C-alpha positions as a printed Julia matrix, in Angstrom:
245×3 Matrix{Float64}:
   0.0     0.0     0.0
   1.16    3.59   -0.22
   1.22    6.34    2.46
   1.38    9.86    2.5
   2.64   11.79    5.61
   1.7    15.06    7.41
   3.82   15.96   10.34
   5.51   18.87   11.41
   7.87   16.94   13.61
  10.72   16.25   12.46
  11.82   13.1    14.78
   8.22   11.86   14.98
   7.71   11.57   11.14
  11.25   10.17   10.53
   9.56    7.2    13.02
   6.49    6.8    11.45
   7.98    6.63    7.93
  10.18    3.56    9.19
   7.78    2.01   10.96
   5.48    2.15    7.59
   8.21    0.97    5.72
   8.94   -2.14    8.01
   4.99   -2.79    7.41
   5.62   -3.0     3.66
   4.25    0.42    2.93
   5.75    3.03    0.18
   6.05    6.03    2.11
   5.62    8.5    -1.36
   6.46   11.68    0.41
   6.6    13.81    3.68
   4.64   16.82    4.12
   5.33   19.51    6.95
   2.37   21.91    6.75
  -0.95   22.96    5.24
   0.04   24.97    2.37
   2.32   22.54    1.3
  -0.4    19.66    1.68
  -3.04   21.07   -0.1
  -0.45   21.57   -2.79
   0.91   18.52   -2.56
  -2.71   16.38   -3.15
  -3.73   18.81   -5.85
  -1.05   18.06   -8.55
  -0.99   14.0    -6.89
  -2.6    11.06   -6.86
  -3.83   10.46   -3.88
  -2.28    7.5    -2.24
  -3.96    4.65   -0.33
  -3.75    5.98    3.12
  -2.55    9.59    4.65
  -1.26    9.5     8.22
  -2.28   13.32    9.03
  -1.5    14.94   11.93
  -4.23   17.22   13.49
  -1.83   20.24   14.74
   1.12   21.64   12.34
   2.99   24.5    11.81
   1.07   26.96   10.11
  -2.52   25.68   11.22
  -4.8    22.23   11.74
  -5.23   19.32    9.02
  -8.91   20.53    8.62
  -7.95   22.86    6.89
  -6.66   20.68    4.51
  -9.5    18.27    4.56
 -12.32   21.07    3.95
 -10.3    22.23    0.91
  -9.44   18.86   -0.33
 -11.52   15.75   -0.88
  -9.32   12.76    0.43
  -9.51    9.63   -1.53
  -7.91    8.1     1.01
  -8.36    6.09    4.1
  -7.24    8.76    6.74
  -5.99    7.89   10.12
  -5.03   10.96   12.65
  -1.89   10.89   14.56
  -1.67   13.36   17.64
  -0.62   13.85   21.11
  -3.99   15.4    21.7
  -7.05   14.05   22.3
  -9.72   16.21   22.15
  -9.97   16.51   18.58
 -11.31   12.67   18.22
 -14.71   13.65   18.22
 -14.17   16.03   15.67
 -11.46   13.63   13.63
 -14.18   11.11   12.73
 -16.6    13.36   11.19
 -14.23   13.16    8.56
 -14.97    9.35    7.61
 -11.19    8.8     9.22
 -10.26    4.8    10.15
  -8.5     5.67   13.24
  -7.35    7.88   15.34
  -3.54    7.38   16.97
  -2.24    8.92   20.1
   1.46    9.75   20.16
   3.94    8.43   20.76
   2.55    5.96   18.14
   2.44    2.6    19.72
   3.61   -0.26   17.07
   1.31   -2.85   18.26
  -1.54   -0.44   18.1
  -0.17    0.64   14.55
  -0.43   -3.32   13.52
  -4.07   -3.43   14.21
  -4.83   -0.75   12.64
  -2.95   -2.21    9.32
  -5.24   -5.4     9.61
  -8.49   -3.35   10.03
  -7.16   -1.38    6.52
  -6.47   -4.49    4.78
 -10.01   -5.98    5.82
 -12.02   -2.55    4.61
  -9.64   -3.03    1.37
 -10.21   -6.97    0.42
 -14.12   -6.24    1.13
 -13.74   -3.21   -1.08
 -12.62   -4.71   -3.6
 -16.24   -7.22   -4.36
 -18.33   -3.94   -4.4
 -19.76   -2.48   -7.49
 -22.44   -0.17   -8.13
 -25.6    -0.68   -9.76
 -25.31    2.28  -11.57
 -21.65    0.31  -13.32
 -24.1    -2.93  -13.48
 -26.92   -1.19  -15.68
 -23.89    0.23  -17.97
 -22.21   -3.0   -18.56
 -18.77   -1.14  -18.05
 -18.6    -2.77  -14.25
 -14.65   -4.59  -13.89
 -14.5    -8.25  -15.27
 -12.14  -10.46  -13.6
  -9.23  -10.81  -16.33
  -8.58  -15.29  -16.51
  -6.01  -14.65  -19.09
  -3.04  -12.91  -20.3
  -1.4   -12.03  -23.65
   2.5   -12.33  -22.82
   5.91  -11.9   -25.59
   7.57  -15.32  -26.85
  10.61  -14.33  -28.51
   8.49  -12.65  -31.43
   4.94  -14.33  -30.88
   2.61  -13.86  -28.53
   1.1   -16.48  -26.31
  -1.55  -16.68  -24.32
  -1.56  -17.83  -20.82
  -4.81  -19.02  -18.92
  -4.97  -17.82  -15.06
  -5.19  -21.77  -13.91
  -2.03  -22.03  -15.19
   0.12  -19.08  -13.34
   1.35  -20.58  -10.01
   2.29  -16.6    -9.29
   2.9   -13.2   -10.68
   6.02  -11.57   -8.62
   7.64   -8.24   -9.29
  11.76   -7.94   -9.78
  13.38   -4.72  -10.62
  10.99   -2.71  -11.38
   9.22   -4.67  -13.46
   6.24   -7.32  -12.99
   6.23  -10.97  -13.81
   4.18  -13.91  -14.23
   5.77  -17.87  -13.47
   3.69  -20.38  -15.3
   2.97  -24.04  -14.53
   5.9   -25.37  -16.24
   8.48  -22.41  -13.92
   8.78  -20.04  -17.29
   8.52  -16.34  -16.64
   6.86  -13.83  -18.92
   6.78   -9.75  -18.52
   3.64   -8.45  -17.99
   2.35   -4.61  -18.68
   0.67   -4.16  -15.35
   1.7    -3.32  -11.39
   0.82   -5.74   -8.54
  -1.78   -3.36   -7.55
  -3.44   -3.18  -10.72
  -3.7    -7.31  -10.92
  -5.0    -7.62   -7.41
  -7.96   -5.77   -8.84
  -8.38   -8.04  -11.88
  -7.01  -10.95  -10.57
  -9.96  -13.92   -9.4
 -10.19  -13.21   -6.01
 -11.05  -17.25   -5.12
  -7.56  -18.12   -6.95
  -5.18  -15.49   -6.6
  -4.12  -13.42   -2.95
  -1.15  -11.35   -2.6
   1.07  -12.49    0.62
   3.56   -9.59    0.4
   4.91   -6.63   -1.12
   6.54   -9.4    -4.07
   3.95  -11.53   -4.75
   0.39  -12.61   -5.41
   0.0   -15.94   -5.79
  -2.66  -19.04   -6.96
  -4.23  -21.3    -4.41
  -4.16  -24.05   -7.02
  -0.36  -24.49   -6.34
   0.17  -24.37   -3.1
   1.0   -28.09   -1.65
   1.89  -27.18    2.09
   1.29  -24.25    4.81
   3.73  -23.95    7.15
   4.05  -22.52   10.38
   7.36  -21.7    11.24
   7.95  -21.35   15.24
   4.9   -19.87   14.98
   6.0   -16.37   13.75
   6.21  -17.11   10.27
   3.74  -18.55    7.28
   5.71  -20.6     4.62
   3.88  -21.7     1.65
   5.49  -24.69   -0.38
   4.94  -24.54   -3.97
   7.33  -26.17   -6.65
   9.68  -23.09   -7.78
  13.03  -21.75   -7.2
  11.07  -18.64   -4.8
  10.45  -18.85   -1.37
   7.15  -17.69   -0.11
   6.69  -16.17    2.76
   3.4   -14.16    3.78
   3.62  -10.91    5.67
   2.58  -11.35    9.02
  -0.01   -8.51    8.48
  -1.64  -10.57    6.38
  -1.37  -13.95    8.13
  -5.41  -14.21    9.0
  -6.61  -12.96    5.75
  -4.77  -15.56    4.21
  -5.67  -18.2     6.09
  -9.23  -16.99    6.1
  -9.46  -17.3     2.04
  -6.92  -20.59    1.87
  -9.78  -22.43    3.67
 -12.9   -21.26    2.16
């Protein structure tokens, strides 16, 4: 997922970015004040969540949030407070007291990845009547030295990224290039067959031979490639909640 910070502290938003990093976030930029956020989101694409402090330098983050229409999930970091009351009336997820505790921040994480795996089955009737609602892509047109072949989604054990560019294995361990970001194929991707486990990888249920539990801190999935799989602990129980249905 990607983050955007607001913080006039220096210390406390040097901490926050690492700890979002450790979580397997892309921490896209800092911001330090109002003026400089409402900039910021205006000539941006609004990432997936903003960690937003309430009090900065030269005013509060309403300000920014009356002049600005978030598109993303918005949790408040503060060492005050009294504003919660006042944080949620703008649709915020949570609301973090500083100094940010990291267990608290892990919780949080989870309850972001739930409201984003249930987002992503919703679709408005409005998209339904118009016939231009998503369609879950089941194959993919990839290069063969100078053909092009076409490779069904039951036979992709995974798609993995690797340099700055995005890949899909097939059942016989051959990779292929493919034209789209990891976050683009989660939202095309069969949700019943495919599940990202980390920042590297999204991979098919139909290959996976073994789960295992590794002194119970870490998930290990065996599948027959050269890769080793290991899901980020973040997203341990959703894993294991659509590996058994």
């Amino acid at each position: 997922m990607t983050a955007v910070i607001i913080e006039d502290e220096i210390p406390a938003a040097n901490r926050l970015q690492k700890l979002l990093i450790s979580k397997e976030f892309e921490v896209l930029t800092t911001l330090h004040s109002v003026k400089n956020a409402i900039q910021w989101f205006k000539e941006n694409n609004h990432p997936d969540c903003v960690f937003v402090d309430i009090k900065l330098r030269d005013g509060n983050c309403f300000e920014i949030l009356d002049k600005i229409t978030l598109k993303s999930k918005i949790i408040f970091t503060t060492a005050y407070n009294e504003f919660a009351l006042n944080a949620f009336n703008y649709n915020s997820v949570d609301y973090l007291l500083k100094p940010i505790d990291e267990e608290k921040l892990d919780k949080l994480i989870l309850k972001i990845e739930t409201l984003r795996i249930g987002f992503q089955h919703e679709f408005s009737w409005k998209d339904f009547e118009q016939n231009d609602y998503q369609k879950i892509k089941n194959s993919f047109l990839v290069s063969s030295g100078s053909l092009l072949k076409k490779i069904n989604d039951l036979d992709i054990i995974c798609f993995y990224s690797d340099n700055n560019s995005t890949f899909l294995l097939n059942n016989v361990n051959r990779s292929f290039i493919v034209n789209k970001s990891l976050e683009k194929l989660e939202e095309e991707l069969n949700p019943n067959l495919f599940f990202r486990i980390n920042r590297k990888f999204i991979i098919n249920k139909s290959y996976i031979q073994n789960v295992k539990n590794e002194y119970q801190k870490q998930i290990f999935l065996s599948i027959k490639t050269d890769f080793e799989f290991i899901i980020s602990k973040l997203k341990v129980k959703a894993f294991l909640d659509w590996y058994k249905k």
